[in-house]
PDB file of C-alpha atoms in Angstrom:
ATOM      1  CA  UNK A   1       1.399  57.944 -10.643  1.00 61.00           C
ATOM      2  CA  UNK A   2       0.665  54.515  -9.205  1.00 68.00           C
ATOM      3  CA  UNK A   3      -2.545  53.037 -10.747  1.00 92.00           C
ATOM      4  CA  UNK A   4      -3.895  51.265  -7.571  1.00 96.00           C
ATOM      5  CA  UNK A   5      -2.310  52.469  -4.355  1.00 96.00           C
ATOM      6  CA  UNK A   6      -3.153  51.256  -0.904  1.00 97.00           C
ATOM      7  CA  UNK A   7      -2.041  52.392   2.519  1.00 97.00           C
ATOM      8  CA  UNK A   8      -0.458  51.407   4.845  1.00 97.00           C
ATOM      9  CA  UNK A   9       1.807  48.890   3.150  1.00 96.00           C
ATOM     10  CA  UNK A  10       2.649  47.240   6.678  1.00 97.00           C
ATOM     11  CA  UNK A  11       0.457  47.162   9.661  1.00 97.00           C
ATOM     12  CA  UNK A  12       1.249  45.343  12.989  1.00 97.00           C
ATOM     13  CA  UNK A  13      -1.537  45.603  15.546  1.00 97.00           C
ATOM     14  CA  UNK A  14      -2.680  43.852  18.664  1.00 97.00           C
ATOM     15  CA  UNK A  15      -5.788  41.613  18.903  1.00 97.00           C
ATOM     16  CA  UNK A  16      -9.019  43.441  19.496  1.00 97.00           C
ATOM     17  CA  UNK A  17      -7.997  46.670  17.753  1.00 98.00           C
ATOM     18  CA  UNK A  18      -9.824  48.291  15.033  1.00 98.00           C
ATOM     19  CA  UNK A  19      -7.873  49.317  11.865  1.00 97.00           C
ATOM     20  CA  UNK A  20      -8.396  50.648   8.304  1.00 98.00           C
ATOM     21  CA  UNK A  21      -6.712  50.026   5.044  1.00 98.00           C
ATOM     22  CA  UNK A  22      -7.220  52.803   2.284  1.00 98.00           C
ATOM     23  CA  UNK A  23      -7.266  52.294  -1.463  1.00 98.00           C
ATOM     24  CA  UNK A  24      -7.351  54.566  -4.269  1.00 97.00           C
ATOM     25  CA  UNK A  25      -7.293  53.987  -8.027  1.00 97.00           C
ATOM     26  CA  UNK A  26      -6.507  56.721 -10.648  1.00 96.00           C
ATOM     27  CA  UNK A  27      -7.500  54.644 -13.769  1.00 93.00           C
ATOM     28  CA  UNK A  28     -11.068  55.831 -13.830  1.00 92.00           C
ATOM     29  CA  UNK A  29     -12.402  52.326 -13.298  1.00 91.00           C
ATOM     30  CA  UNK A  30     -15.970  51.617 -12.201  1.00 89.00           C
ATOM     31  CA  UNK A  31     -15.177  48.442 -10.258  1.00 90.00           C
ATOM     32  CA  UNK A  32     -13.043  47.928  -7.204  1.00 93.00           C
ATOM     33  CA  UNK A  33     -12.207  44.919  -5.093  1.00 93.00           C
ATOM     34  CA  UNK A  34     -10.651  43.632  -1.926  1.00 95.00           C
ATOM     35  CA  UNK A  35      -8.758  40.234  -2.148  1.00 95.00           C
ATOM     36  CA  UNK A  36      -7.267  38.462   0.867  1.00 96.00           C
ATOM     37  CA  UNK A  37      -4.057  36.370   0.474  1.00 96.00           C
ATOM     38  CA  UNK A  38      -3.206  33.993   3.283  1.00 93.00           C
ATOM     39  CA  UNK A  39       0.159  32.565   4.316  1.00 90.00           C
ATOM     40  CA  UNK A  40      -0.232  29.775   1.682  1.00 88.00           C
ATOM     41  CA  UNK A  41      -0.652  32.447  -1.060  1.00 90.00           C
ATOM     42  CA  UNK A  42      -4.312  31.680  -1.600  1.00 93.00           C
ATOM     43  CA  UNK A  43      -6.139  34.733  -3.182  1.00 94.00           C
ATOM     44  CA  UNK A  44      -9.637  34.894  -2.253  1.00 92.00           C
ATOM     45  CA  UNK A  45     -12.160  37.610  -3.162  1.00 91.00           C
ATOM     46  CA  UNK A  46     -13.786  39.403  -0.218  1.00 93.00           C
ATOM     47  CA  UNK A  47     -15.745  42.277  -1.742  1.00 90.00           C
ATOM     48  CA  UNK A  48     -16.410  43.961  -5.012  1.00 89.00           C
ATOM     49  CA  UNK A  49     -17.989  47.324  -5.575  1.00 88.00           C
ATOM     50  CA  UNK A  50     -19.296  48.719  -8.823  1.00 86.00           C
ATOM     51  CA  UNK A  51     -19.855  52.572  -8.857  1.00 83.00           C
ATOM     52  CA  UNK A  52     -19.909  52.672  -5.109  1.00 82.00           C
ATOM     53  CA  UNK A  53     -22.390  49.789  -4.708  1.00 84.00           C
ATOM     54  CA  UNK A  54     -21.676  46.617  -3.086  1.00 85.00           C
ATOM     55  CA  UNK A  55     -21.861  43.709  -5.558  1.00 82.00           C
ATOM     56  CA  UNK A  56     -20.189  40.913  -3.749  1.00 75.00           C
ATOM     57  CA  UNK A  57     -19.566  40.050  -0.009  1.00 76.00           C
ATOM     58  CA  UNK A  58     -18.022  36.576   0.117  1.00 76.00           C
ATOM     59  CA  UNK A  59     -19.069  35.235   3.475  1.00 78.00           C
ATOM     60  CA  UNK A  60     -16.672  37.712   5.084  1.00 89.00           C
ATOM     61  CA  UNK A  61     -17.357  38.209   8.735  1.00 91.00           C
ATOM     62  CA  UNK A  62     -19.161  41.486   9.441  1.00 91.00           C
ATOM     63  CA  UNK A  63     -16.244  42.680  11.446  1.00 95.00           C
ATOM     64  CA  UNK A  64     -14.840  43.613   8.005  1.00 95.00           C
ATOM     65  CA  UNK A  65     -16.723  46.717   6.589  1.00 93.00           C
ATOM     66  CA  UNK A  66     -15.922  48.177   3.171  1.00 93.00           C
ATOM     67  CA  UNK A  67     -16.542  51.806   2.502  1.00 93.00           C
ATOM     68  CA  UNK A  68     -16.704  53.455  -0.843  1.00 93.00           C
ATOM     69  CA  UNK A  69     -17.049  57.299  -0.668  1.00 92.00           C
ATOM     70  CA  UNK A  70     -16.695  57.465  -4.460  1.00 92.00           C
ATOM     71  CA  UNK A  71     -15.781  55.041  -7.267  1.00 89.00           C
ATOM     72  CA  UNK A  72     -12.122  55.931  -7.096  1.00 95.00           C
ATOM     73  CA  UNK A  73     -11.788  54.864  -3.361  1.00 96.00           C
ATOM     74  CA  UNK A  74     -12.622  51.604  -1.567  1.00 96.00           C
ATOM     75  CA  UNK A  75     -11.505  51.492   2.068  1.00 97.00           C
ATOM     76  CA  UNK A  76     -11.502  48.470   4.304  1.00 97.00           C
ATOM     77  CA  UNK A  77     -12.251  48.841   7.926  1.00 97.00           C
ATOM     78  CA  UNK A  78     -11.683  45.853  10.313  1.00 97.00           C
ATOM     79  CA  UNK A  79     -13.157  45.786  13.911  1.00 97.00           C
ATOM     80  CA  UNK A  80     -11.969  43.607  16.714  1.00 97.00           C
ATOM     81  CA  UNK A  81      -8.918  42.240  14.969  1.00 97.00           C
ATOM     82  CA  UNK A  82      -8.245  38.529  15.374  1.00 97.00           C
ATOM     83  CA  UNK A  83      -5.105  36.563  14.899  1.00 96.00           C
ATOM     84  CA  UNK A  84      -6.583  34.806  11.913  1.00 94.00           C
ATOM     85  CA  UNK A  85      -6.901  38.081  10.195  1.00 96.00           C
ATOM     86  CA  UNK A  86      -3.269  38.319   9.642  1.00 97.00           C
ATOM     87  CA  UNK A  87      -2.761  38.198   5.832  1.00 97.00           C
ATOM     88  CA  UNK A  88      -1.931  40.338   2.945  1.00 97.00           C
ATOM     89  CA  UNK A  89      -4.949  42.422   1.704  1.00 98.00           C
ATOM     90  CA  UNK A  90      -4.976  43.415  -2.058  1.00 97.00           C
ATOM     91  CA  UNK A  91      -7.115  46.260  -3.429  1.00 97.00           C
ATOM     92  CA  UNK A  92      -7.757  45.937  -7.146  1.00 95.00           C
ATOM     93  CA  UNK A  93      -9.802  47.581  -9.788  1.00 93.00           C
ATOM     94  CA  UNK A  94     -11.137  46.890 -13.302  1.00 90.00           C
ATOM     95  CA  UNK A  95     -12.892  49.015 -15.819  1.00 85.00           C
ATOM     96  CA  UNK A  96     -16.070  46.987 -15.648  1.00 73.00           C
ATOM     97  CA  UNK A  97     -17.660  44.123 -13.752  1.00 64.00           C
ATOM     98  CA  UNK A  98     -15.802  40.906 -14.757  1.00 58.00           C
ATOM     99  CA  UNK A  99     -18.882  39.373 -16.306  1.00 54.00           C
ATOM    100  CA  UNK A 100     -19.192  42.163 -18.915  1.00 52.00           C
ATOM    101  CA  UNK A 101     -17.585  41.051 -22.038  1.00 53.00           C
ATOM    102  CA  UNK A 102     -14.880  43.449 -22.934  1.00 52.00           C
ATOM    103  CA  UNK A 103     -11.420  43.155 -24.378  1.00 46.00           C
ATOM    104  CA  UNK A 104     -10.165  45.669 -21.878  1.00 47.00           C
ATOM    105  CA  UNK A 105     -11.483  44.267 -18.803  1.00 70.00           C
ATOM    106  CA  UNK A 106      -8.375  43.481 -16.744  1.00 81.00           C
ATOM    107  CA  UNK A 107      -8.045  43.558 -13.076  1.00 88.00           C
ATOM    108  CA  UNK A 108      -5.243  45.695 -11.733  1.00 92.00           C
ATOM    109  CA  UNK A 109      -3.817  44.999  -8.415  1.00 95.00           C
ATOM    110  CA  UNK A 110      -2.222  47.418  -5.591  1.00 96.00           C
ATOM    111  CA  UNK A 111       0.832  46.247  -3.973  1.00 95.00           C
ATOM    112  CA  UNK A 112      -0.726  44.847  -1.058  1.00 97.00           C
ATOM    113  CA  UNK A 113      -1.115  45.806   2.680  1.00 98.00           C
ATOM    114  CA  UNK A 114       0.696  43.261   5.213  1.00 97.00           C
ATOM    115  CA  UNK A 115      -1.464  43.063   8.313  1.00 97.00           C
ATOM    116  CA  UNK A 116      -0.082  41.274  11.313  1.00 97.00           C
ATOM    117  CA  UNK A 117      -2.180  40.705  14.302  1.00 97.00           C
ATOM    118  CA  UNK A 118      -0.319  39.950  17.484  1.00 97.00           C
TER     119      UNK A 118
ATOM    120  CA  UNK B   1     -19.899  28.300  -7.749  1.00 77.00           C
ATOM    121  CA  UNK B   2     -16.732  28.342  -9.874  1.00 82.00           C
ATOM    122  CA  UNK B   3     -13.794  26.169  -8.719  1.00 90.00           C
ATOM    123  CA  UNK B   4     -10.391  26.708 -10.219  1.00 95.00           C
ATOM    124  CA  UNK B   5      -7.708  23.962  -9.798  1.00 97.00           C
ATOM    125  CA  UNK B   6      -4.237  24.662 -10.520  1.00 98.00           C
ATOM    126  CA  UNK B   7      -1.104  22.168 -10.867  1.00 97.00           C
ATOM    127  CA  UNK B   8       1.716  21.915  -9.938  1.00 98.00           C
ATOM    128  CA  UNK B   9       1.991  23.875  -6.769  1.00 97.00           C
ATOM    129  CA  UNK B  10       5.808  24.232  -7.204  1.00 98.00           C
ATOM    130  CA  UNK B  11       7.909  23.848 -10.400  1.00 98.00           C
ATOM    131  CA  UNK B  12      11.685  24.172 -10.645  1.00 98.00           C
ATOM    132  CA  UNK B  13      13.350  24.202 -14.097  1.00 98.00           C
ATOM    133  CA  UNK B  14      16.744  25.004 -15.483  1.00 98.00           C
ATOM    134  CA  UNK B  15      17.322  28.281 -17.231  1.00 98.00           C
ATOM    135  CA  UNK B  16      16.431  27.785 -20.899  1.00 97.00           C
ATOM    136  CA  UNK B  17      13.937  25.141 -20.204  1.00 97.00           C
ATOM    137  CA  UNK B  18      10.118  25.357 -20.790  1.00 98.00           C
ATOM    138  CA  UNK B  19       7.628  25.459 -18.006  1.00 98.00           C
ATOM    139  CA  UNK B  20       3.998  24.491 -18.270  1.00 98.00           C
ATOM    140  CA  UNK B  21       1.235  25.207 -15.636  1.00 98.00           C
ATOM    141  CA  UNK B  22      -2.171  23.689 -15.926  1.00 98.00           C
ATOM    142  CA  UNK B  23      -5.625  24.815 -14.693  1.00 98.00           C
ATOM    143  CA  UNK B  24      -8.979  23.361 -14.680  1.00 97.00           C
ATOM    144  CA  UNK B  25     -12.354  25.143 -14.083  1.00 95.00           C
ATOM    145  CA  UNK B  26     -15.815  23.942 -13.299  1.00 92.00           C
ATOM    146  CA  UNK B  27     -18.348  26.525 -14.720  1.00 88.00           C
ATOM    147  CA  UNK B  28     -18.763  25.977 -18.490  1.00 87.00           C
ATOM    148  CA  UNK B  29     -20.144  29.512 -18.654  1.00 84.00           C
ATOM    149  CA  UNK B  30     -16.801  31.082 -17.891  1.00 86.00           C
ATOM    150  CA  UNK B  31     -15.383  32.969 -20.821  1.00 85.00           C
ATOM    151  CA  UNK B  32     -12.368  34.821 -19.645  1.00 87.00           C
ATOM    152  CA  UNK B  33      -9.060  33.238 -18.439  1.00 92.00           C
ATOM    153  CA  UNK B  34      -6.159  35.545 -17.225  1.00 94.00           C
ATOM    154  CA  UNK B  35      -2.824  34.469 -15.811  1.00 97.00           C
ATOM    155  CA  UNK B  36      -1.184  36.698 -13.258  1.00 97.00           C
ATOM    156  CA  UNK B  37       2.483  36.710 -12.060  1.00 98.00           C
ATOM    157  CA  UNK B  38       3.274  37.645  -8.443  1.00 97.00           C
ATOM    158  CA  UNK B  39       6.895  38.603  -7.533  1.00 96.00           C
ATOM    159  CA  UNK B  40       8.023  38.627  -3.986  1.00 93.00           C
ATOM    160  CA  UNK B  41       6.487  41.570  -2.004  1.00 91.00           C
ATOM    161  CA  UNK B  42       4.320  42.715  -4.797  1.00 93.00           C
ATOM    162  CA  UNK B  43       0.724  42.494  -6.137  1.00 94.00           C
ATOM    163  CA  UNK B  44      -0.206  40.087  -8.903  1.00 96.00           C
ATOM    164  CA  UNK B  45       0.225  41.466 -12.528  1.00 95.00           C
ATOM    165  CA  UNK B  46      -1.534  40.280 -15.526  1.00 94.00           C
ATOM    166  CA  UNK B  47       0.820  38.604 -17.987  1.00 96.00           C
ATOM    167  CA  UNK B  48      -1.529  37.121 -20.609  1.00 95.00           C
ATOM    168  CA  UNK B  49      -5.228  36.336 -20.943  1.00 92.00           C
ATOM    169  CA  UNK B  50      -7.469  34.390 -23.219  1.00 91.00           C
ATOM    170  CA  UNK B  51     -11.186  34.517 -24.014  1.00 87.00           C
ATOM    171  CA  UNK B  52     -13.330  31.553 -24.991  1.00 81.00           C
ATOM    172  CA  UNK B  53     -13.554  32.345 -28.684  1.00 80.00           C
ATOM    173  CA  UNK B  54      -9.868  31.442 -29.252  1.00 82.00           C
ATOM    174  CA  UNK B  55      -7.854  28.368 -28.558  1.00 90.00           C
ATOM    175  CA  UNK B  56      -4.452  29.747 -28.093  1.00 94.00           C
ATOM    176  CA  UNK B  57      -2.731  33.082 -27.533  1.00 94.00           C
ATOM    177  CA  UNK B  58       1.015  33.847 -27.633  1.00 96.00           C
ATOM    178  CA  UNK B  59       3.060  36.859 -26.375  1.00 94.00           C
ATOM    179  CA  UNK B  60       6.797  36.502 -27.055  1.00 96.00           C
ATOM    180  CA  UNK B  61       7.908  33.666 -24.681  1.00 97.00           C
ATOM    181  CA  UNK B  62       4.480  33.225 -22.997  1.00 98.00           C
ATOM    182  CA  UNK B  63       1.538  31.454 -24.527  1.00 98.00           C
ATOM    183  CA  UNK B  64      -1.886  30.201 -23.192  1.00 97.00           C
ATOM    184  CA  UNK B  65      -3.980  27.409 -24.577  1.00 97.00           C
ATOM    185  CA  UNK B  66      -7.638  26.817 -23.812  1.00 95.00           C
ATOM    186  CA  UNK B  67      -9.648  23.752 -24.311  1.00 94.00           C
ATOM    187  CA  UNK B  68     -13.206  24.628 -23.555  1.00 91.00           C
ATOM    188  CA  UNK B  69     -14.549  21.123 -23.989  1.00 92.00           C
ATOM    189  CA  UNK B  70     -12.280  19.757 -21.366  1.00 94.00           C
ATOM    190  CA  UNK B  71     -12.464  22.971 -19.285  1.00 94.00           C
ATOM    191  CA  UNK B  72      -8.906  23.341 -18.948  1.00 94.00           C
ATOM    192  CA  UNK B  73      -6.277  26.071 -19.952  1.00 97.00           C
ATOM    193  CA  UNK B  74      -2.506  26.140 -19.602  1.00 98.00           C
ATOM    194  CA  UNK B  75       0.392  28.693 -19.367  1.00 98.00           C
ATOM    195  CA  UNK B  76       3.456  27.926 -21.342  1.00 98.00           C
ATOM    196  CA  UNK B  77       6.805  29.703 -20.827  1.00 98.00           C
ATOM    197  CA  UNK B  78       9.559  28.932 -23.178  1.00 97.00           C
ATOM    198  CA  UNK B  79      13.306  29.703 -22.755  1.00 98.00           C
ATOM    199  CA  UNK B  80      12.799  30.435 -19.019  1.00 98.00           C
ATOM    200  CA  UNK B  81      15.058  32.959 -17.351  1.00 97.00           C
ATOM    201  CA  UNK B  82      15.774  33.638 -13.706  1.00 97.00           C
ATOM    202  CA  UNK B  83      13.544  36.622 -13.701  1.00 97.00           C
ATOM    203  CA  UNK B  84      10.698  34.392 -14.488  1.00 98.00           C
ATOM    204  CA  UNK B  85      10.771  32.978 -10.950  1.00 98.00           C
ATOM    205  CA  UNK B  86       7.603  33.959  -9.182  1.00 98.00           C
ATOM    206  CA  UNK B  87       4.181  32.748  -8.158  1.00 97.00           C
ATOM    207  CA  UNK B  88       1.799  32.283 -11.122  1.00 98.00           C
ATOM    208  CA  UNK B  89      -1.937  32.218 -10.709  1.00 97.00           C
ATOM    209  CA  UNK B  90      -4.536  31.336 -13.164  1.00 97.00           C
ATOM    210  CA  UNK B  91      -8.169  32.646 -12.828  1.00 94.00           C
ATOM    211  CA  UNK B  92     -11.634  32.334 -14.096  1.00 91.00           C
ATOM    212  CA  UNK B  93     -14.941  34.202 -13.448  1.00 80.00           C
ATOM    213  CA  UNK B  94     -17.252  33.237 -10.589  1.00 75.00           C
ATOM    214  CA  UNK B  95     -20.694  32.053 -11.682  1.00 70.00           C
ATOM    215  CA  UNK B  96     -22.222  35.466 -11.462  1.00 72.00           C
ATOM    216  CA  UNK B  97     -19.369  36.916 -13.605  1.00 71.00           C
ATOM    217  CA  UNK B  98     -18.679  39.620 -10.954  1.00 74.00           C
ATOM    218  CA  UNK B  99     -15.269  38.584  -9.755  1.00 79.00           C
ATOM    219  CA  UNK B 100     -12.130  36.394 -10.612  1.00 86.00           C
ATOM    220  CA  UNK B 101     -11.564  33.201  -8.833  1.00 89.00           C
ATOM    221  CA  UNK B 102      -8.114  32.240  -8.576  1.00 94.00           C
ATOM    222  CA  UNK B 103      -6.071  28.986  -8.494  1.00 96.00           C
ATOM    223  CA  UNK B 104      -3.942  28.292  -5.622  1.00 96.00           C
ATOM    224  CA  UNK B 105      -0.759  29.289  -7.403  1.00 97.00           C
ATOM    225  CA  UNK B 106       2.266  27.800  -8.768  1.00 98.00           C
ATOM    226  CA  UNK B 107       5.851  28.828  -7.401  1.00 97.00           C
ATOM    227  CA  UNK B 108       8.143  28.771 -10.409  1.00 98.00           C
ATOM    228  CA  UNK B 109      11.940  28.606  -9.759  1.00 98.00           C
ATOM    229  CA  UNK B 110      14.199  29.028 -12.488  1.00 98.00           C
ATOM    230  CA  UNK B 111      17.858  28.295 -11.674  1.00 96.00           C
ATOM    231  CA  UNK B 112      20.759  29.418 -13.816  1.00 91.00           C
TER     232      UNK B 112
END
């Protein structure tokens, strides 16, 4: 009964390949996110979706394409993988957009997907 | 846009000592400041948060203080234990209020 689950947990692939990471949340939240954590542990927002609609695309290369078939799922597809894409990718969700004043507006993170491009 | 600075990047303490991690933010409109703990191989987990209408919040051994005038907030952990060893992140909203912007993290090591 994991709240935010993402698969796969580990992914090793060659440069130039296309890969996808799937994410699902069973919390009934309206908003989902993808964050990237590099080797220095920096956590950076990539995308956010609210009720299946794209809210943020933080200057991420268009090789990265998020897809939200419904508000419980936000998948990340990456084309033409490069060495610099190696990182941990975290999916997350929150009840509402962060800017909405709410006492329960916590972001919940998944366990991460470790992507290594060789 | 919002910029969150976090210090120190590493912190080593003896078991039982206190640990303090400090963050500053740039956007005076930010009103929500959470702290996350990330253990090895896991995703970040919220440990405490504070909103701009209060100056301090405490939860057992963990407390957070907020100074809106100076635009800084701090995490205080008392009576540290080895299981407190982890990476801690502070965060604040981006300008549009649509996502959290994280500090660069503090690696806390508690030795027994």
